[in-house]
Amino acid sequence: MIRHFLSKRYVRIALWIFTTLATLVVLLHVWTNWSGRRRWAAAKAMLDQEGETLDYRKLLPETPPEAQNLLAIEPLRDIATVIDHDDSKGGPGAKRKALDSMKWSGSAPAGGGVTLGKTTDFQEWAKFLREIKYLDLPAEPSPAASDVLAALDAKFPLLKQMADESVRRPLAMMTPGLREREMPDLLFSLRVPHYTAAQTLAKALSLRGRAAVAAGASAEAARCIISIQRLAQGCKQEPLLIGFLVGNSLEAMAQETLWLGLQQRVFAEEDLRLLQDLFSTSHTREALLRAVRGELASGMNAVEYLQQAANGRKEVDAEILGAFTNQGKSRSLFIWRAIPSGLFDHWKSVIAEMEVQHLIQPLKTSGLRESVAQGEAVATELTKNSNPLLHPDHLMARLILPAVSMVSLNALVQDARQQQALAALALERYFVKHGRYPAVLSDLTPEFLPAAPLDPCDGKPLRYRTTPAGRYQLWSVAFDGKDDNGKVTVDSQGKAKLTKREYVGDWTWQYEPVK
């Protein structure tokens, strides 16, 4: 009897606990859905007020006329096309394969001119290219730089074709443009094999520019630099974070070749003017803003894709679901469908609020330096709200936002280098006319520059001084805003990690090796 009573009592307790928990779960779902809808409505109102859009297609730039588009020449036309989700298929795949043949293996001679003020004897390059059989060059006598240039043009005629066309085609966009490409349901799954092709082509153009500098071929070196800059422009035209980063890496290659040509004083006045026009306008801030807006639209698209899958309104790719949960499709669907729809709305709201407040607004109103500072605010907020049980609304933001915020550091370095390159070209033109460098940068205006280039890190003119060796130093105060008198800090391996936030020192353009 007692056992019977106890069993009934325990059953009642168990039923009560189960009912209570079920009620709490239902109430939690109801509250999450209600609060999520309200928050997402407020976030959408904020986006409208800021004039921002989540429609990715509205962010896409107009496709330039083919006759003005350097990347529309026949060997490069349609390299952004992917047929049947296979990068190797069809004519576009064959063109990318042809570009892939420009890669070289092995460890190339070290560079580091812009960063460390160090040069490499071109004969080291000639020897390297001969040993890896990249070019058919004789061992004896050592080939002249002009021989290497001729061998490159014979093996890869596209390099000279691009260089020649670069002065006639001032615009650049990968073809077909994103407006003409078919967009996947999940934007993050967009295939971009043309970025790898662009990096390979830019390295080959940089090698050709290096050979032209060593051969004293001013026009050929200048046109290689222009071609690389156009390639970078084509990558940064697309509102994708990876496109922005690839574009920045290509611009760094162009600046390395420019530094080498200025260090060896091979450029004629006509080419110095041409290059100065090229570097006179910086699009870094504009391109970063476009990329951040693209990431915002893509992030929203990803959350909505998962939200529709969870609600059973969309047939989704099993691999994509598995990538988010590391589970099979059926188990992944169960996991996503157990999530309240309102939590998806909270995820979208947090991403929108943080991207607009900490990334888009600073770029629109203040500039790259403030964008870096706000990127740190993003990291602080994500760390503060990292507990998924206490702050589940920040879970998706932690996956998407860190990559976006870190790009501002890279952008600031690149913008400073752009300003230094512009000043260096004007200084070289001054030297060609006067046989010396000016005592102060203001002496360049107005004949060689309309105004002294500014340091994007503090908004003041770039720091400058002449050196006892007859050259000069140009420097930016870097992330910390402290003027270290042009000192470049290197680690125990002799490397200067300029894009690391903890870097202490200046970003300096100089022609004497860093000690």
Short mmCIF file of C-alpha atoms in Angstrom, two decimals:
data_model
loop_
_atom_site.label_atom_id
_atom_site.label_comp_id
_atom_site.label_asym_id
_atom_site.label_seq_id
_atom_site.Cartn_x
_atom_site.Cartn_y
_atom_site.Cartn_z
CA MET A 1 0.00 0.00 0.00
CA ILE A 2 2.77 2.42 0.98
CA ARG A 3 4.70 1.45 -2.11
CA HIS A 4 1.61 2.03 -4.20
CA PHE A 5 1.09 5.44 -2.57
CA LEU A 6 4.70 6.45 -3.07
CA SER A 7 4.69 5.37 -6.67
CA LYS A 8 1.62 7.54 -7.30
CA ARG A 9 3.22 10.40 -5.45
CA TYR A 10 6.42 10.16 -7.47
CA VAL A 11 4.44 10.00 -10.67
CA ARG A 12 2.57 13.15 -9.69
CA ILE A 13 5.85 14.91 -8.85
CA ALA A 14 7.41 13.80 -12.11
CA LEU A 15 4.34 14.95 -14.04
CA TRP A 16 4.40 18.28 -12.23
CA ILE A 17 8.11 18.79 -13.00
CA PHE A 18 7.60 17.81 -16.63
CA THR A 19 4.58 20.09 -17.00
CA THR A 20 6.43 22.97 -15.37
CA LEU A 21 9.46 22.53 -17.58
CA ALA A 22 7.34 22.20 -20.69
CA THR A 23 5.46 25.38 -19.73
CA LEU A 24 8.73 27.22 -19.17
CA VAL A 25 10.05 26.05 -22.54
CA VAL A 26 6.86 27.18 -24.28
CA LEU A 27 6.94 30.52 -22.47
CA LEU A 28 10.62 30.93 -23.37
CA HIS A 29 9.83 30.24 -27.03
CA VAL A 30 6.92 32.68 -26.97
CA TRP A 31 8.97 35.39 -25.26
CA THR A 32 11.96 34.83 -27.57
CA ASN A 33 9.75 35.05 -30.66
CA TRP A 34 7.99 38.18 -29.39
CA SER A 35 11.17 39.98 -28.30
CA GLY A 36 13.00 38.89 -31.46
CA ARG A 37 10.29 40.32 -33.73
CA ARG A 38 10.33 43.62 -31.85
CA ARG A 39 14.11 43.87 -31.91
CA TRP A 40 14.37 42.98 -35.59
CA ALA A 41 11.68 45.56 -36.46
CA ALA A 42 13.73 48.19 -34.59
CA ALA A 43 16.92 47.06 -36.34
CA LYS A 44 15.26 47.34 -39.76
CA ALA A 45 14.03 50.82 -38.90
CA MET A 46 17.57 51.77 -37.89
CA LEU A 47 18.93 50.44 -41.21
CA ASP A 48 16.34 52.46 -43.14
CA GLN A 49 17.21 55.58 -41.17
CA GLU A 50 20.91 55.08 -41.92
CA GLY A 51 20.17 54.56 -45.61
CA GLU A 52 21.59 51.02 -45.57
CA THR A 53 20.25 48.11 -47.59
CA LEU A 54 20.30 44.35 -47.12
CA ASP A 55 19.67 43.78 -50.82
CA TYR A 56 23.06 42.55 -52.05
CA ARG A 57 22.32 43.37 -55.68
CA LYS A 58 21.81 47.04 -54.84
CA LEU A 59 25.43 47.17 -53.65
CA LEU A 60 26.85 45.97 -56.96
CA PRO A 61 28.68 48.56 -59.09
CA GLU A 62 27.83 49.15 -62.72
CA THR A 63 29.80 47.11 -65.22
CA PRO A 64 32.18 49.41 -67.14
CA PRO A 65 32.26 49.55 -70.96
CA GLU A 66 34.29 46.64 -72.30
CA ALA A 67 36.60 48.92 -74.29
CA GLN A 68 37.66 50.66 -71.05
CA ASN A 69 37.87 47.53 -68.87
CA LEU A 70 41.40 46.12 -68.65
CA LEU A 71 40.08 42.83 -67.29
CA ALA A 72 37.84 42.34 -70.34
CA ILE A 73 40.73 41.58 -72.70
CA GLU A 74 40.29 38.15 -74.30
CA PRO A 75 42.67 36.09 -72.09
CA LEU A 76 40.87 37.39 -68.96
CA ARG A 77 37.29 37.68 -70.17
CA ASP A 78 34.83 35.60 -68.11
CA ILE A 79 37.45 34.27 -65.63
CA ALA A 80 34.89 34.85 -62.87
CA THR A 81 32.47 32.36 -64.45
CA VAL A 82 32.05 28.93 -62.82
CA ILE A 83 30.26 26.26 -64.86
CA ASP A 84 28.20 23.59 -63.05
CA HIS A 85 29.92 24.41 -59.72
CA ASP A 86 33.22 23.13 -61.20
CA ASP A 87 36.10 25.64 -61.34
CA SER A 88 37.90 23.62 -64.03
CA LYS A 89 35.08 23.40 -66.58
CA GLY A 90 34.77 25.18 -69.91
CA GLY A 91 36.58 28.17 -71.36
CA PRO A 92 36.74 30.10 -68.04
CA GLY A 93 38.31 27.07 -66.34
CA ALA A 94 40.87 26.78 -69.15
CA LYS A 95 41.77 30.47 -68.80
CA ARG A 96 42.28 30.12 -65.05
CA LYS A 97 44.43 27.05 -65.68
CA ALA A 98 46.57 29.09 -68.11
CA LEU A 99 47.05 31.72 -65.40
CA ASP A 100 47.89 29.00 -62.90
CA SER A 101 50.84 28.01 -65.12
CA MET A 102 52.46 31.34 -64.16
CA LYS A 103 53.06 30.08 -60.62
CA TRP A 104 56.56 29.16 -59.57
CA SER A 105 57.67 26.66 -56.97
CA GLY A 106 60.36 26.99 -54.33
CA SER A 107 61.43 29.91 -52.16
CA ALA A 108 61.89 33.06 -54.20
CA PRO A 109 64.53 35.64 -53.19
CA ALA A 110 63.34 37.70 -50.23
CA GLY A 111 61.72 41.07 -50.83
CA GLY A 112 60.81 43.57 -48.15
CA GLY A 113 61.77 46.82 -49.84
CA VAL A 114 58.79 48.85 -48.70
CA THR A 115 58.77 47.35 -45.21
CA LEU A 116 62.48 47.01 -44.44
CA GLY A 117 64.24 49.14 -47.07
CA LYS A 118 66.14 46.11 -48.40
CA THR A 119 66.91 45.31 -52.02
CA THR A 120 67.72 42.01 -53.70
CA ASP A 121 70.23 41.72 -56.53
CA PHE A 122 68.27 40.81 -59.64
CA GLN A 123 70.85 38.18 -60.51
CA GLU A 124 69.52 36.21 -57.54
CA TRP A 125 66.14 36.23 -59.25
CA ALA A 126 67.65 35.18 -62.58
CA LYS A 127 69.45 32.30 -60.91
CA PHE A 128 66.30 31.24 -59.05
CA LEU A 129 64.17 31.29 -62.21
CA ARG A 130 66.75 29.26 -64.08
CA GLU A 131 67.18 26.66 -61.33
CA ILE A 132 63.45 25.95 -60.96
CA LYS A 133 63.18 25.91 -64.78
CA TYR A 134 60.57 28.64 -64.76
CA LEU A 135 62.39 30.27 -67.67
CA ASP A 136 64.89 28.89 -70.15
CA LEU A 137 67.93 30.97 -69.21
CA PRO A 138 71.63 30.24 -69.76
CA ALA A 139 73.89 29.58 -66.78
CA GLU A 140 76.86 31.29 -68.39
CA PRO A 141 77.12 34.12 -69.02
CA SER A 142 74.65 35.35 -66.42
CA PRO A 143 71.55 36.58 -68.23
CA ALA A 144 70.92 40.31 -68.32
CA ALA A 145 67.68 41.65 -66.90
CA SER A 146 66.59 42.46 -70.45
CA ASP A 147 67.02 38.77 -71.35
CA VAL A 148 64.77 37.77 -68.44
CA LEU A 149 62.20 40.35 -69.55
CA ALA A 150 62.25 38.98 -73.10
CA ALA A 151 61.96 35.39 -71.84
CA LEU A 152 58.95 36.30 -69.69
CA ASP A 153 57.21 37.98 -72.62
CA ALA A 154 57.91 35.00 -74.86
CA LYS A 155 56.52 32.47 -72.39
CA PHE A 156 53.64 34.57 -71.04
CA PRO A 157 52.57 37.10 -73.73
CA LEU A 158 49.59 38.09 -71.56
CA LEU A 159 51.94 40.03 -69.26
CA LYS A 160 53.03 42.43 -71.99
CA GLN A 161 49.52 42.58 -73.41
CA MET A 162 48.18 43.71 -70.03
CA ALA A 163 50.99 46.22 -69.59
CA ASP A 164 50.34 47.72 -73.02
CA GLU A 165 46.57 47.83 -72.56
CA SER A 166 46.75 49.30 -69.05
CA VAL A 167 47.32 52.84 -70.30
CA ARG A 168 44.43 52.58 -72.76
CA ARG A 169 41.90 50.95 -70.42
CA PRO A 170 41.54 53.01 -67.22
CA LEU A 171 38.85 50.86 -65.56
CA ALA A 172 38.85 47.34 -64.18
CA MET A 173 36.17 44.84 -63.19
CA MET A 174 36.19 41.07 -63.23
CA THR A 175 33.98 39.64 -65.95
CA PRO A 176 31.22 38.83 -65.94
CA GLY A 177 30.40 41.45 -63.34
CA LEU A 178 28.42 40.37 -60.31
CA ARG A 179 25.34 41.97 -61.85
CA GLU A 180 25.58 39.44 -64.67
CA ARG A 181 26.45 36.42 -62.51
CA GLU A 182 23.93 34.02 -61.04
CA MET A 183 23.81 34.48 -57.28
CA PRO A 184 23.46 31.39 -55.03
CA ASP A 185 20.71 31.26 -52.40
CA LEU A 186 23.42 31.41 -49.73
CA LEU A 187 25.75 34.29 -50.63
CA PHE A 188 28.58 32.92 -48.50
CA SER A 189 28.73 29.97 -50.93
CA LEU A 190 29.53 32.21 -53.92
CA ARG A 191 32.53 30.75 -55.75
CA VAL A 192 35.40 33.17 -56.41
CA PRO A 193 38.23 31.26 -58.16
CA HIS A 194 39.16 34.45 -60.02
CA TYR A 195 40.78 35.82 -56.85
CA THR A 196 43.38 33.05 -56.88
CA ALA A 197 43.94 33.69 -60.59
CA ALA A 198 44.35 37.43 -59.92
CA GLN A 199 47.00 36.82 -57.24
CA THR A 200 48.99 34.55 -59.55
CA LEU A 201 48.80 37.06 -62.39
CA ALA A 202 49.81 39.94 -60.11
CA LYS A 203 52.90 38.04 -58.90
CA ALA A 204 53.95 37.40 -62.49
CA LEU A 205 53.40 41.07 -63.36
CA SER A 206 55.43 42.06 -60.31
CA LEU A 207 58.26 39.81 -61.50
CA ARG A 208 58.07 41.40 -64.94
CA GLY A 209 58.14 44.85 -63.34
CA ARG A 210 61.17 43.86 -61.29
CA ALA A 211 62.95 42.70 -64.47
CA ALA A 212 62.02 45.94 -66.22
CA VAL A 213 63.42 48.00 -63.34
CA ALA A 214 66.68 46.03 -63.43
CA ALA A 215 66.82 46.53 -67.21
CA GLY A 216 66.22 50.27 -66.87
CA ALA A 217 62.98 49.99 -68.90
CA SER A 218 61.01 52.83 -67.30
CA ALA A 219 57.81 52.56 -69.35
CA GLU A 220 57.57 48.78 -69.01
CA ALA A 221 58.05 48.93 -65.23
CA ALA A 222 55.45 51.69 -64.87
CA ARG A 223 52.90 49.78 -66.94
CA CYS A 224 53.37 46.65 -64.86
CA ILE A 225 52.61 48.68 -61.74
CA ILE A 226 49.51 50.14 -63.38
CA SER A 227 48.35 46.65 -64.42
CA ILE A 228 48.67 45.32 -60.87
CA GLN A 229 46.77 48.31 -59.50
CA ARG A 230 44.01 47.71 -62.04
CA LEU A 231 43.80 44.05 -60.97
CA ALA A 232 43.50 45.21 -57.36
CA GLN A 233 40.76 47.63 -58.40
CA GLY A 234 38.88 44.78 -60.07
CA CYS A 235 38.97 42.72 -56.86
CA LYS A 236 37.94 45.60 -54.62
CA GLN A 237 35.03 46.56 -56.88
CA GLU A 238 33.15 43.52 -55.61
CA PRO A 239 31.40 43.97 -52.23
CA LEU A 240 33.14 40.99 -50.67
CA LEU A 241 35.53 41.01 -47.73
CA ILE A 242 37.82 38.49 -49.40
CA GLY A 243 37.90 40.64 -52.53
CA PHE A 244 38.98 43.63 -50.47
CA LEU A 245 41.78 41.65 -48.80
CA VAL A 246 43.01 40.21 -52.10
CA GLY A 247 42.93 43.72 -53.60
CA ASN A 248 45.02 45.04 -50.71
CA SER A 249 47.60 42.28 -51.19
CA LEU A 250 47.84 43.13 -54.88
CA GLU A 251 48.30 46.83 -54.12
CA ALA A 252 51.16 45.89 -51.79
CA MET A 253 52.82 44.09 -54.74
CA ALA A 254 52.44 47.20 -56.90
CA GLN A 255 53.96 49.35 -54.17
CA GLU A 256 56.89 46.96 -53.81
CA THR A 257 57.68 47.30 -57.53
CA LEU A 258 57.22 51.07 -57.33
CA TRP A 259 59.58 51.28 -54.35
CA LEU A 260 62.22 49.33 -56.27
CA GLY A 261 61.94 51.59 -59.31
CA LEU A 262 62.21 54.73 -57.18
CA GLN A 263 65.09 53.29 -55.17
CA GLN A 264 67.03 52.68 -58.39
CA ARG A 265 65.78 55.90 -60.03
CA VAL A 266 64.77 54.29 -63.31
CA PHE A 267 61.56 56.21 -63.97
CA ALA A 268 61.47 58.97 -66.54
CA GLU A 269 59.53 62.16 -65.78
CA GLU A 270 56.67 61.07 -68.06
CA ASP A 271 56.26 57.79 -66.19
CA LEU A 272 56.55 59.48 -62.80
CA ARG A 273 53.62 61.71 -63.78
CA LEU A 274 51.64 58.70 -65.00
CA LEU A 275 52.20 56.84 -61.76
CA GLN A 276 51.47 59.88 -59.63
CA ASP A 277 48.09 60.20 -61.33
CA LEU A 278 47.50 56.52 -60.53
CA PHE A 279 48.25 56.94 -56.82
CA SER A 280 46.68 60.38 -56.42
CA THR A 281 43.27 59.03 -55.43
CA SER A 282 42.84 56.55 -52.61
CA HIS A 283 39.77 54.33 -52.76
CA THR A 284 40.62 52.28 -49.66
CA ARG A 285 37.94 53.74 -47.41
CA GLU A 286 35.29 53.57 -50.13
CA ALA A 287 36.20 49.96 -50.99
CA LEU A 288 36.19 48.89 -47.33
CA LEU A 289 32.78 50.45 -46.81
CA ARG A 290 31.49 48.57 -49.83
CA ALA A 291 32.97 45.30 -48.52
CA VAL A 292 31.52 45.81 -45.01
CA ARG A 293 28.09 46.53 -46.48
CA GLY A 294 28.43 43.39 -48.58
CA GLU A 295 29.33 41.34 -45.50
CA LEU A 296 26.32 42.77 -43.66
CA ALA A 297 24.01 41.73 -46.51
CA SER A 298 25.70 38.32 -46.74
CA GLY A 299 25.49 37.77 -42.99
CA MET A 300 21.79 38.58 -42.97
CA ASN A 301 21.31 36.31 -45.96
CA ALA A 302 23.02 33.44 -44.09
CA VAL A 303 20.88 33.81 -40.96
CA GLU A 304 17.67 34.11 -43.00
CA TYR A 305 18.71 31.04 -45.02
CA LEU A 306 19.01 29.05 -41.80
CA GLN A 307 15.82 30.57 -40.43
CA GLN A 308 13.84 29.48 -43.50
CA ALA A 309 15.40 26.01 -43.29
CA ALA A 310 14.42 25.76 -39.62
CA ASN A 311 10.86 26.82 -40.44
CA GLY A 312 10.67 24.26 -43.26
CA ARG A 313 10.20 26.98 -45.90
CA LYS A 314 13.38 26.18 -47.86
CA GLU A 315 15.04 23.02 -49.15
CA VAL A 316 18.64 23.41 -48.07
CA ASP A 317 21.98 21.89 -48.97
CA ALA A 318 22.99 19.14 -46.53
CA GLU A 319 26.65 20.16 -46.68
CA ILE A 320 25.80 23.73 -45.70
CA LEU A 321 23.75 22.62 -42.69
CA GLY A 322 26.49 20.21 -41.67
CA ALA A 323 29.08 23.00 -41.88
CA PHE A 324 27.17 24.99 -39.26
CA THR A 325 26.49 22.10 -36.87
CA ASN A 326 29.13 19.49 -37.74
CA GLN A 327 26.29 16.93 -37.92
CA GLY A 328 24.43 15.01 -40.63
CA LYS A 329 21.52 16.58 -42.48
CA SER A 330 18.69 14.96 -40.49
CA ARG A 331 20.30 15.76 -37.15
CA SER A 332 21.20 19.26 -38.33
CA LEU A 333 17.59 19.90 -39.35
CA PHE A 334 16.41 18.72 -35.93
CA ILE A 335 18.86 21.10 -34.21
CA TRP A 336 17.86 24.11 -36.30
CA ARG A 337 14.13 23.44 -36.02
CA ALA A 338 14.41 23.30 -32.24
CA ILE A 339 15.61 26.92 -32.22
CA PRO A 340 12.89 29.56 -31.71
CA SER A 341 12.36 31.70 -34.79
CA GLY A 342 12.80 34.76 -32.60
CA LEU A 343 16.39 33.80 -31.82
CA PHE A 344 17.19 34.11 -35.51
CA ASP A 345 15.71 37.61 -35.37
CA HIS A 346 17.93 38.41 -32.38
CA TRP A 347 20.97 37.16 -34.32
CA LYS A 348 20.12 39.37 -37.28
CA SER A 349 19.52 42.35 -35.00
CA VAL A 350 22.85 42.03 -33.18
CA ILE A 351 24.77 41.73 -36.44
CA ALA A 352 22.99 44.78 -37.89
CA GLU A 353 23.39 46.88 -34.73
CA MET A 354 27.08 46.12 -34.31
CA GLU A 355 28.07 46.43 -37.97
CA VAL A 356 26.29 49.75 -38.42
CA GLN A 357 27.42 51.27 -35.11
CA HIS A 358 31.01 50.06 -35.05
CA LEU A 359 31.94 49.62 -38.71
CA ILE A 360 29.68 51.40 -41.19
CA GLN A 361 29.04 54.65 -39.31
CA PRO A 362 32.75 55.28 -38.51
CA LEU A 363 33.70 54.69 -42.16
CA LYS A 364 30.96 57.04 -43.35
CA THR A 365 31.69 59.87 -40.93
CA SER A 366 35.21 59.60 -39.51
CA GLY A 367 37.60 57.42 -41.48
CA LEU A 368 39.83 54.40 -41.23
CA ARG A 369 41.50 55.30 -37.92
CA GLU A 370 38.16 55.48 -36.12
CA SER A 371 37.14 52.29 -37.88
CA VAL A 372 40.12 50.52 -36.31
CA ALA A 373 39.18 51.83 -32.86
CA GLN A 374 35.59 50.70 -33.31
CA GLY A 375 36.82 47.32 -34.50
CA GLU A 376 38.41 46.94 -31.09
CA ALA A 377 35.06 47.86 -29.55
CA VAL A 378 33.51 44.99 -31.51
CA ALA A 379 36.07 42.56 -30.10
CA THR A 380 35.45 43.84 -26.56
CA GLU A 381 31.68 43.50 -26.85
CA LEU A 382 31.90 40.00 -28.34
CA THR A 383 34.25 38.89 -25.56
CA LYS A 384 31.97 40.39 -22.92
CA ASN A 385 28.99 38.53 -24.37
CA SER A 386 30.77 35.29 -25.20
CA ASN A 387 28.78 32.99 -22.89
CA PRO A 388 26.22 31.30 -25.19
CA LEU A 389 23.85 30.53 -22.31
CA LEU A 390 23.77 34.08 -20.97
CA HIS A 391 24.01 35.82 -24.36
CA PRO A 392 22.66 33.50 -27.08
CA ASP A 393 21.78 36.56 -29.20
CA HIS A 394 25.51 37.16 -29.84
CA LEU A 395 26.28 33.64 -31.03
CA MET A 396 26.08 34.31 -34.78
CA ALA A 397 27.81 37.68 -34.47
CA ARG A 398 30.80 35.91 -32.93
CA LEU A 399 31.09 33.82 -36.10
CA ILE A 400 30.77 36.69 -38.58
CA LEU A 401 32.01 39.96 -37.10
CA PRO A 402 35.62 39.29 -35.98
CA ALA A 403 36.81 38.83 -39.57
CA VAL A 404 35.10 42.07 -40.62
CA SER A 405 36.51 44.18 -37.79
CA MET A 406 40.10 42.94 -38.26
CA VAL A 407 40.15 44.07 -41.89
CA SER A 408 40.22 47.72 -40.78
CA LEU A 409 43.79 47.21 -39.51
CA ASN A 410 44.90 45.99 -42.92
CA ALA A 411 43.07 48.85 -44.64
CA LEU A 412 44.74 51.53 -42.50
CA VAL A 413 48.25 50.22 -43.30
CA GLN A 414 47.43 50.10 -47.00
CA ASP A 415 46.02 53.62 -47.03
CA ALA A 416 49.15 54.95 -45.31
CA ARG A 417 51.33 53.22 -47.92
CA GLN A 418 49.23 54.76 -50.69
CA GLN A 419 49.88 58.24 -49.28
CA GLN A 420 53.59 57.48 -48.93
CA ALA A 421 53.77 56.26 -52.53
CA LEU A 422 52.12 59.46 -53.74
CA ALA A 423 54.59 61.61 -51.77
CA ALA A 424 57.55 59.50 -52.96
CA LEU A 425 56.60 60.03 -56.61
CA ALA A 426 56.34 63.79 -56.12
CA LEU A 427 59.69 63.80 -54.29
CA GLU A 428 61.32 61.98 -57.19
CA ARG A 429 59.92 64.48 -59.68
CA TYR A 430 61.34 67.27 -57.51
CA PHE A 431 64.70 65.50 -57.53
CA VAL A 432 64.66 65.14 -61.33
CA LYS A 433 64.20 68.91 -61.66
CA HIS A 434 66.43 70.17 -58.83
CA GLY A 435 68.99 67.40 -58.33
CA ARG A 436 68.12 67.23 -54.62
CA TYR A 437 65.19 66.53 -52.35
CA PRO A 438 63.26 69.34 -50.64
CA ALA A 439 63.96 70.30 -47.05
CA VAL A 440 60.25 69.98 -46.15
CA LEU A 441 57.27 68.35 -47.84
CA SER A 442 55.48 71.67 -48.23
CA ASP A 443 58.09 72.61 -50.84
CA LEU A 444 56.37 70.15 -53.18
CA THR A 445 53.25 72.30 -53.38
CA PRO A 446 51.77 73.45 -55.61
CA GLU A 447 54.08 72.44 -58.49
CA PHE A 448 54.37 68.73 -57.73
CA LEU A 449 51.41 68.18 -55.39
CA PRO A 450 48.26 70.22 -54.68
CA ALA A 451 48.73 69.55 -50.95
CA ALA A 452 51.02 67.51 -48.71
CA PRO A 453 49.72 63.92 -48.31
CA LEU A 454 48.18 63.25 -44.91
CA ASP A 455 48.86 60.45 -42.48
CA PRO A 456 45.55 58.56 -42.12
CA CYS A 457 46.55 57.60 -38.57
CA ASP A 458 46.32 61.13 -37.18
CA GLY A 459 45.23 63.39 -40.05
CA LYS A 460 48.50 65.36 -40.02
CA PRO A 461 50.95 65.62 -42.95
CA LEU A 462 53.24 62.63 -43.36
CA ARG A 463 56.49 62.98 -41.41
CA TYR A 464 59.52 63.54 -43.60
CA ARG A 465 63.25 64.18 -43.44
CA THR A 466 66.25 63.88 -45.72
CA THR A 467 69.06 61.50 -44.77
CA PRO A 468 72.88 61.86 -44.81
CA ALA A 469 72.97 59.27 -47.61
CA GLY A 470 71.20 61.72 -49.91
CA ARG A 471 67.77 60.08 -49.77
CA TYR A 472 64.83 60.55 -47.40
CA GLN A 473 62.39 58.93 -44.99
CA LEU A 474 58.60 59.22 -45.05
CA TRP A 475 56.64 57.81 -42.15
CA SER A 476 53.23 57.35 -40.58
CA VAL A 477 52.74 57.15 -36.81
CA ALA A 478 50.89 53.81 -37.12
CA PHE A 479 48.13 52.43 -34.88
CA ASP A 480 49.28 53.88 -31.58
CA GLY A 481 49.38 57.45 -32.93
CA LYS A 482 52.82 57.97 -31.40
CA ASP A 483 55.62 59.48 -33.50
CA ASP A 484 58.64 57.18 -33.09
CA ASN A 485 60.81 59.36 -35.35
CA GLY A 486 60.53 56.91 -38.25
CA LYS A 487 61.69 53.86 -36.31
CA VAL A 488 60.58 50.51 -37.74
CA THR A 489 60.43 47.82 -35.05
CA VAL A 490 61.48 44.31 -36.06
CA ASP A 491 61.21 41.06 -34.12
CA SER A 492 63.92 38.51 -33.35
CA GLN A 493 63.56 37.10 -36.87
CA GLY A 494 64.04 40.47 -38.50
CA LYS A 495 60.38 40.85 -39.47
CA ALA A 496 58.24 43.95 -39.03
CA LYS A 497 54.66 42.87 -38.33
CA LEU A 498 53.02 46.12 -39.33
CA THR A 499 49.45 44.83 -39.51
CA LYS A 500 49.44 43.44 -35.97
CA ARG A 501 47.55 45.65 -33.54
CA GLU A 502 50.27 45.23 -30.93
CA TYR A 503 52.95 46.62 -33.31
CA VAL A 504 54.86 49.52 -31.73
CA GLY A 505 56.78 51.75 -34.12
CA ASP A 506 56.19 53.68 -37.33
CA TRP A 507 55.39 52.67 -40.90
CA THR A 508 58.32 54.08 -42.84
CA TRP A 509 59.14 54.42 -46.54
CA GLN A 510 62.92 54.56 -46.85
CA TYR A 511 65.72 53.38 -49.14
CA GLU A 512 68.24 52.39 -46.49
CA PRO A 513 67.92 48.99 -44.75
CA VAL A 514 66.21 48.93 -41.38
CA LYS A 515 68.75 48.16 -38.68
#
